[in-house]
Structure formats: C-alpha cells, structure tokens
C-alpha cells in the first residue's frame, strides 16, 4: 500500500470517527464520509468494502491505542504488582474518558461487538497477552502466589469488566459496589501479592 493510500485510509477513519461521535454510527452514511472528504462514495469503497469495514477500522484503531499504552506499562522495569495496578487503572481511565459521556460511541462499540466480533476478540486476546506477561512475571519472581497465569489473567479481566467494558461503564456507574482502586486491591490480594514487593 502506497503512502497516499495509507493517508487516504487514515483520513477516512478520522472522518468516520468524527461522524460516529457527532451523529452516531447508525445515522452516518458512506456518502456523509465521502462528502466530507470531497470524494465519491465509490472512492471510499476502494479503501473499505463496506460501512462495517470502516467501523471495524475505527474500533480497531481505538483498541490499538489502548493496547499500546498498557504494553508500554507492562514493559517497564518495576514490580509486577505496580505495573498491573497501573495497567488496570489506565484501562479504566482511558475507556471512561472515551465512552462514559458519549452514548454514540457506545452504539459504535455495540455494533462492533455484534457485527465484527473477530475484531473485538482479537483485542481481548492481545490485551490478555499483555496482562498475562505481567502476571507470569510476578509469579516467576515470587511476587504473586497464584500458580496459573492463564487462569489468573482471565479472572483479573473478568473482575474489572464493569469498570472497563464500554457498554457496562454507564450501566453500572450507579450500582453499589467497590471503587476501581478497591477492586484492584482485591485483585492483587487474590493473586497473593507479596506486600514487600509492591
């Protein structure tokens, strides 16, 4: 793919995301995106074969940005418990900033989950791999007493779901329950975090 083609794809994704935020995924048409970019809908279809493909690209870029942030934290030379705490806090903070006050982005994510589950599943697998690397490191260094990093990682993600899942953030916001910090403390205790390592 040439630089011009890459730039055009990038522009289409930018404009689509702006429309999804402003008027919503369902109301946005390929014609709207094309008009904003001063090109024909047929030209947009040269780069994306459907509106669903555009939505996938918008969702994937958003997910990739989160993955890059948490991967950078995971790579730091610090105790695993500190890195895990910061990864979970960053995930909650980023998702809340993106989705909590934007119902139209909720709609986009809902469509991605219904229409493009492979994109979402790919994100979950990559995110879990990052978490698992930190959990496994903590086990190997004796910071965590948990034995199976795969099961532990799944438990960590599931425990944080109401704080991180774009569709649950708003729905669970008013429900009684622990704060993000309390839940992270609970998770670290469940992993058997050794206090002196933190």
mmCIF file of C-alpha atoms in Angstrom, residues 89-166:
data_model
loop_
_atom_site.group_PDB
_atom_site.id
_atom_site.type_symbol
_atom_site.label_atom_id
_atom_site.label_comp_id
_atom_site.label_asym_id
_atom_site.label_seq_id
_atom_site.Cartn_x
_atom_site.Cartn_y
_atom_site.Cartn_z
ATOM 1 C CA UNK A 89 -6.106 1.966 36.237
ATOM 2 C CA UNK A 90 -5.067 3.217 32.786
ATOM 3 C CA UNK A 91 -7.552 0.914 31.053
ATOM 4 C CA UNK A 92 -10.409 2.198 33.206
ATOM 5 C CA UNK A 93 -9.358 5.822 32.820
ATOM 6 C CA UNK A 94 -8.983 5.629 29.024
ATOM 7 C CA UNK A 95 -12.258 3.788 28.468
ATOM 8 C CA UNK A 96 -14.168 6.090 30.819
ATOM 9 C CA UNK A 97 -12.810 9.157 29.008
ATOM 10 C CA UNK A 98 -13.803 7.712 25.635
ATOM 11 C CA UNK A 99 -17.166 6.142 26.337
ATOM 12 C CA UNK A 100 -18.738 7.239 29.626
ATOM 13 C CA UNK A 101 -20.175 10.519 28.361
ATOM 14 C CA UNK A 102 -20.551 9.548 24.711
ATOM 15 C CA UNK A 103 -23.577 7.347 24.068
ATOM 16 C CA UNK A 104 -22.909 7.470 20.337
ATOM 17 C CA UNK A 105 -19.582 5.725 20.820
ATOM 18 C CA UNK A 106 -21.420 3.125 22.926
ATOM 19 C CA UNK A 107 -23.517 2.484 19.833
ATOM 20 C CA UNK A 108 -20.400 2.042 17.686
ATOM 21 C CA UNK A 109 -18.887 -0.416 20.155
ATOM 22 C CA UNK A 110 -22.173 -2.323 20.391
ATOM 23 C CA UNK A 111 -22.243 -2.625 16.590
ATOM 24 C CA UNK A 112 -18.618 -3.753 16.547
ATOM 25 C CA UNK A 113 -19.427 -6.451 19.098
ATOM 26 C CA UNK A 114 -22.486 -7.607 17.155
ATOM 27 C CA UNK A 115 -21.153 -7.318 13.600
ATOM 28 C CA UNK A 116 -17.381 -7.649 13.977
ATOM 29 C CA UNK A 117 -16.796 -9.959 16.884
ATOM 30 C CA UNK A 118 -13.442 -11.055 15.410
ATOM 31 C CA UNK A 119 -12.081 -7.505 15.852
ATOM 32 C CA UNK A 120 -13.201 -7.439 19.484
ATOM 33 C CA UNK A 121 -11.952 -10.964 20.155
ATOM 34 C CA UNK A 122 -8.565 -10.061 18.660
ATOM 35 C CA UNK A 123 -8.352 -7.083 21.008
ATOM 36 C CA UNK A 124 -9.239 -9.218 24.037
ATOM 37 C CA UNK A 125 -6.587 -11.777 23.068
ATOM 38 C CA UNK A 126 -3.896 -9.109 22.671
ATOM 39 C CA UNK A 127 -4.914 -7.349 25.899
ATOM 40 C CA UNK A 128 -4.898 -10.660 27.786
ATOM 41 C CA UNK A 129 -1.425 -11.445 26.427
ATOM 42 C CA UNK A 130 -0.144 -8.175 27.908
ATOM 43 C CA UNK A 131 -1.816 -8.844 31.272
ATOM 44 C CA UNK A 132 -0.583 -12.437 31.251
ATOM 45 C CA UNK A 133 3.023 -11.366 30.690
ATOM 46 C CA UNK A 134 2.873 -9.201 33.826
ATOM 47 C CA UNK A 135 1.078 -11.842 35.900
ATOM 48 C CA UNK A 136 3.503 -14.550 34.769
ATOM 49 C CA UNK A 137 6.444 -12.297 35.584
ATOM 50 C CA UNK A 138 5.026 -11.666 39.038
ATOM 51 C CA UNK A 139 4.622 -15.424 39.608
ATOM 52 C CA UNK A 140 8.140 -16.167 38.353
ATOM 53 C CA UNK A 141 9.643 -13.527 40.650
ATOM 54 C CA UNK A 142 7.679 -14.699 43.672
ATOM 55 C CA UNK A 143 5.602 -11.518 43.858
ATOM 56 C CA UNK A 144 2.339 -13.419 43.297
ATOM 57 C CA UNK A 145 1.413 -16.748 44.867
ATOM 58 C CA UNK A 146 -1.101 -17.573 42.105
ATOM 59 C CA UNK A 147 0.091 -20.592 40.127
ATOM 60 C CA UNK A 148 -1.586 -20.460 36.726
ATOM 61 C CA UNK A 149 -1.042 -17.185 34.828
ATOM 62 C CA UNK A 150 -3.696 -18.029 32.200
ATOM 63 C CA UNK A 151 -6.499 -18.577 34.725
ATOM 64 C CA UNK A 152 -5.301 -15.652 36.832
ATOM 65 C CA UNK A 153 -5.357 -13.340 33.796
ATOM 66 C CA UNK A 154 -8.903 -14.356 32.878
ATOM 67 C CA UNK A 155 -10.001 -13.734 36.471
ATOM 68 C CA UNK A 156 -8.347 -10.296 36.509
ATOM 69 C CA UNK A 157 -10.085 -9.228 33.284
ATOM 70 C CA UNK A 158 -13.477 -10.536 34.410
ATOM 71 C CA UNK A 159 -13.164 -8.839 37.809
ATOM 72 C CA UNK A 160 -12.533 -5.480 36.111
ATOM 73 C CA UNK A 161 -15.281 -5.822 33.487
ATOM 74 C CA UNK A 162 -17.750 -3.334 34.953
ATOM 75 C CA UNK A 163 -15.018 -0.681 35.133
ATOM 76 C CA UNK A 164 -13.559 -1.215 31.661
ATOM 77 C CA UNK A 165 -16.234 -2.547 29.306
ATOM 78 C CA UNK A 166 -17.536 0.338 27.163
#
